[in-house]
Structure formats: C-alpha cells, structure tokens
C-alpha cells in the first residue's frame, strides 16, 4: 500500500513538473522531460504491480462475507485502479494522460475494459458506466482540465495545454501530430 | 592526498580568494554557470546566467615572495550573449552561458568559445597598452589637420598608455542546433571544435561560421521511440579523430571520425550493468551522466552521475575501473530531492594536472576530492566563514544517521540550495576554482 501510494505521489509530482516546465524560460527541456517520463513509467509499473498484489490479497481474504468498510475500501481501490488503468501504459496503448472531465475518463475506462474483455471487433465501446462518488475524480490529477477531443480511436487521448506546448516545441516534427497523442509523443515533440 | 593532514605527500588546501558579492539576496543573473582555466592557467574565465563572461588573470609571482602564487584579478568583463526570442517557435532563448572553452594560444591574443543554448561565439581578448602618436594629418584628439599647414613629416611612434583589454566577437556560430546545447569541445587539430545538443553533435571549423557537419544524430524517426539524449561530449585531448559523448542512460560512446562521416555507430560503448539492489523509482534519473571529461593523458574518461564519479579505462568497456561515491547518504533521500528538483542538478567534474586526483561538487557548498593513487578522499567546504587568507580548510564529515559524532554534520541539515555544480583545476598547479551559487572561491595548496 505504501508503495502504491508512493508511486501515485511520484506520478502526481511528475505531472506537475511537466505542466510547470512549459512556463520555464528557455523552453521545454528535452532531457528533463524525458527523465520525468521515465520516472512516471517506473512509478506506473510499480503501482500496477502493487495493485495486482493488493487485489490478489483482497480476493484471498474475501472468504467470509466482507465487512461494509472493507467493501467500501475495496470498491474505492478498484475504482481507483479502474481510473488509473487507462492512464497507465499498456503494451498496446501508449501512455495516456487522463486529465479531463468525467466523460473522457469513462470512455477511457470503457476502452480499457473492452481491451481486457478482448472485444473481437476491436472498436471502442464507449459505455457510460456509472461510477461511485469516491471515484468521481482521481485525486492525483492536476486541477486544470483540458479540452476533450472527440474521436472513436482506441488511442484517444486528451490534449492538455502542456502537451500542446510540446507539440509546438520544435519545428522538426515530421508530421503534424494529431490532437490525440501519447505521452511519449508529447515529450518527444520537443 | 589533497586536504588530509596526514602524510608528507599530502596536500593541504588553503583559502586564497573569493569573488562575488556577500549579499544573501542573490540576483539570478549573477549565478555562475561555468568555470574554466585556460591552457596555461594564467587566465580563469567564468560565465553566468546573465550572459556575461568575466576573465581573471593571475598576477605574476612576487620576486620577494617566490613561493606564494599570484592572485587572480579581473582582467576583462564582457556581455557574451543576450536574451533572444525565437519568433517561429515562440520560445525565449536564455542568455545563460552553458560552457566556455579556451583555444590554445597562438599569439599575444587569447581566444575562447562561449555558448548559450543555441549560439556559439568565438571571442578574441587582446591587450592594448600603447597607442600611436605623432600623425602627420591628424591631431592628437583625432581632428584632421589642414594638409596645407603641414610643413614637415614625422614618423608616428608608439607611446605607452594604460592597459586596455578588449574583447571582440570574431565569429558567431548560429542556427545549427534545434535542441539545447550542452557541450562544446575544442579539437587538438587546432582547426575544429564540436558542439553537442540533446540529440546531435556538430563539427565546426573555427573559420567557417555559416555551416557545420553533423557527425552524430540520435534523433529517432519517430520521436515516440526516444529513450535517451546526449548529455555531454568531448574531444580526445590528443587524437583529433576521437571524441566521446555521454547519454542520459549512463552510457558513454566513443566515436572515430575516420570510419564514416556520420558517427552514429560507436567505436566503443562504455556501460556498466545496473545493480539490481539499487533499483528504485529514480534509477533512470540518477544514472544519467551530467559530465564527461578525458584525462589529460587521454587514457581515461571520467563521468559524473548524480551520486558518483566513475573512471573508465578506454581499453575496457564493460565497467569502470574506479567508482567513487560522492554523497551516497542521499540515496535514501532521492524522493525529497526529486520533489525539490535537486535530483535534476548537473554536477561537473574535473581532473588535476597529472590525473592523480579528481574533484566534483556536492550540496551545502561541499566539494569532494578523490585521490586515485592513495585511495583517499576528502570533503571540503567553500564558505565565507573560512575566508582568512591562507587559512587551511578543515575536512568535513557527514553523518548519515544514528549517532552524530563531534564535528560531523547531519545529512538532514545539509542545505540543498547551496550547491557546487562547477569546479575547475589549474592545469599545472594545485590551484582550484570552485563556484558556489554566485561566488567564485579560489583555493590553493599550502606552500610551506
């Protein structure tokens, strides 16, 4: 639990640093941005592992009917895992920053769930699953919300002002990047 | 060993001078960003965040006191770079001087290269201590004389004047770097130099400023695949075809320019496997190399990462031959250092003249020296509290936990705002220049 809390905190700090670096004199620093991205990946991997272990422990402990409190906690944790799921790097989907409103989070979560369920047609089923109040808003995400970019692509991402700045950072971008882009592309756009 | 009080061959370091204001309120423009001795050690150049270069010159040794080395006094000050604005990318280009490198001296004038994030400039620093007088057609104040009033001719002669040191930009090498320049290095062929940014290394000729050769390009076709950047680069001190560059992944690549025009394929790759016991969230950050320096002999490379200094033998790529922990007591505090941004600090390192001792900076205005031969090291402090002329610096000790002995400083009380990132060692003598945030300290060994 401590590890996952630590990982989450590290991700929050990294996001904050990436966000604030756009106002730095001299422009975005590619080296620093890359290191922050790597830290986020490390933290995300460790967070994932910790969550998987926690879930397996919770499942083992659920032999007698669980108490109300543990159910609530489990729900909260599961919801938080759900919310983080789309925000974490999968081997197919690049890392997605879900800085946005409830709509995009629902879509991304649905996308992740579909992936887990091995949806045969491959297209994103954008179900609007109702979430619990505790899981309404991930507490580690920055407050500033980005504009939602519409699209049906499984790789749909929100574009934050931070990411837009990355896109503008260098004139050597090979092709004009689409608004939906991965964190790596965001960092690499410098 | 430098600094220790034991042994006959060991050096004791004494305070010599400090340059800069005592003011606690530090102006950002005054933050020192680079320090470099010239090849003879007579001149010491500093660059700051405000784009200025200050050159100090060592006074000749006094005939009355031949054992005491001359002091460094201001020789020349000039504004090297100004802030610029890239209208195309809507980006401000900082005037901060990232690096200064001296060219080998060929005549009475001195030449140096200074660079900010985007532009490199070649400066000529020359002295003028006499001026011609006795022109036939001009008055002494410069007004022209009426030619008809000239009745006799005279030959103008040089008369002494107050010494004037002029710095003039001879070349401007611009528009060759998309990313931020982190290194410049003068080649031993006395004709070329390299400049390196995050993804590319360019080769320049001193005389040609409108084009350069790109010799390394690690930019991936798809920037999503970017995994590492170039952090430093340097030419071999003797072999004009060889250079090295370090990466954010902790590797060093040595390239030979004779093999191909584009040196994307390295001749040697120096890399040490990561210790799995030390794996943490921040492993990638602390393994990033912040500085790489060839030894004067050209046999070794020294690299600095966040916690250690490593010496590599050019003949062995698998692991360094020596590793020195600079401040391992911070390993358990990486999270705090990450939050306050200190983990991204880029420390430099330097060799002494005969490659027997290496030096690097740390926090709390501490700096460390590692004697390779005696396998000893010392922590010293650059502080205004110890500024009596020729007072010997007392070695410091840091207590990482548990019982703190007398004279030890607790790691929790170290000041992360006081950092020594830039140090330089006189090429021929035991004189060191250590830059704190906005002060330059000069220490020398105790002369008996």
Short mmCIF file of C-alpha atoms in Angstrom, two decimals, chain A residues 3 6-7 9-10 13-14 17 25-32 34-36 38-39 42-43 46 168-172 182 184-185 188 190, chain B residues 83 89 91-92 94-95 117 178-180 198-200 219 223-224 226-229 231 248 279 281-282 284-285 288 335 338-339 341 344 346:
data_model
loop_
_atom_site.label_atom_id
_atom_site.label_comp_id
_atom_site.label_asym_id
_atom_site.label_seq_id
_atom_site.Cartn_x
_atom_site.Cartn_y
_atom_site.Cartn_z
CA UNK A 3 4.50 1.52 -2.36
CA UNK A 6 4.40 6.47 -3.10
CA UNK A 7 4.12 5.60 -6.78
CA UNK A 9 2.58 10.60 -5.41
CA UNK A 10 5.56 10.40 -7.70
CA UNK A 13 4.66 15.29 -8.87
CA UNK A 14 5.93 14.35 -12.32
CA UNK A 17 6.61 19.30 -13.07
CA UNK A 25 12.44 30.40 -19.56
CA UNK A 26 14.29 28.87 -22.43
CA UNK A 27 11.55 26.50 -23.39
CA UNK A 28 10.94 22.89 -22.54
CA UNK A 29 13.98 20.85 -21.74
CA UNK A 30 14.02 17.58 -23.62
CA UNK A 31 16.35 15.85 -21.18
CA UNK A 32 14.33 16.78 -18.13
CA UNK A 34 12.41 12.51 -20.79
CA UNK A 35 13.59 11.78 -17.26
CA UNK A 36 10.20 12.75 -15.86
CA UNK A 38 10.78 7.59 -17.29
CA UNK A 39 10.02 8.23 -13.64
CA UNK A 42 8.66 3.37 -13.31
CA UNK A 43 6.09 4.58 -10.84
CA UNK A 46 5.37 -0.39 -9.65
CA UNK A 168 4.91 23.38 -30.74
CA UNK A 169 8.30 22.94 -29.17
CA UNK A 170 10.24 22.02 -32.25
CA UNK A 171 9.77 22.82 -35.88
CA UNK A 172 11.23 19.45 -36.85
CA UNK A 182 0.74 9.65 -26.40
CA UNK A 184 5.96 9.78 -25.37
CA UNK A 185 4.98 11.70 -28.42
CA UNK A 188 9.30 13.79 -27.96
CA UNK A 190 10.21 18.98 -28.21
CA UNK B 83 18.44 37.02 -24.39
CA UNK B 89 8.62 28.71 -32.07
CA UNK B 91 10.40 30.47 -27.36
CA UNK B 92 12.70 32.62 -25.34
CA UNK B 94 18.21 32.16 -22.44
CA UNK B 95 21.43 34.14 -22.37
CA UNK B 117 21.50 27.15 -25.56
CA UNK B 178 17.41 22.67 -32.70
CA UNK B 179 17.82 21.46 -29.15
CA UNK B 180 19.70 22.93 -26.21
CA UNK B 198 20.31 16.79 -26.73
CA UNK B 199 20.19 14.80 -29.93
CA UNK B 200 23.01 15.90 -32.22
CA UNK B 219 17.06 11.58 -33.11
CA UNK B 223 10.06 10.70 -31.58
CA UNK B 224 7.85 8.36 -29.63
CA UNK B 226 13.08 8.43 -27.93
CA UNK B 227 14.72 6.75 -24.98
CA UNK B 228 17.89 8.69 -24.37
CA UNK B 229 19.53 12.04 -25.04
CA UNK B 231 24.23 14.92 -22.10
CA UNK B 248 21.03 10.07 -20.12
CA UNK B 279 16.81 -0.22 -8.23
CA UNK B 281 11.81 4.85 -8.88
CA UNK B 282 14.63 7.21 -9.67
CA UNK B 284 16.99 6.35 -14.55
CA UNK B 285 17.43 9.88 -13.28
CA UNK B 288 22.06 10.00 -16.25
CA UNK B 335 12.28 11.23 -3.19
CA UNK B 338 13.07 14.66 -6.69
CA UNK B 339 10.33 16.82 -5.23
CA UNK B 341 14.09 19.33 -8.22
CA UNK B 344 17.99 17.09 -11.86
CA UNK B 346 24.00 18.56 -13.26
#
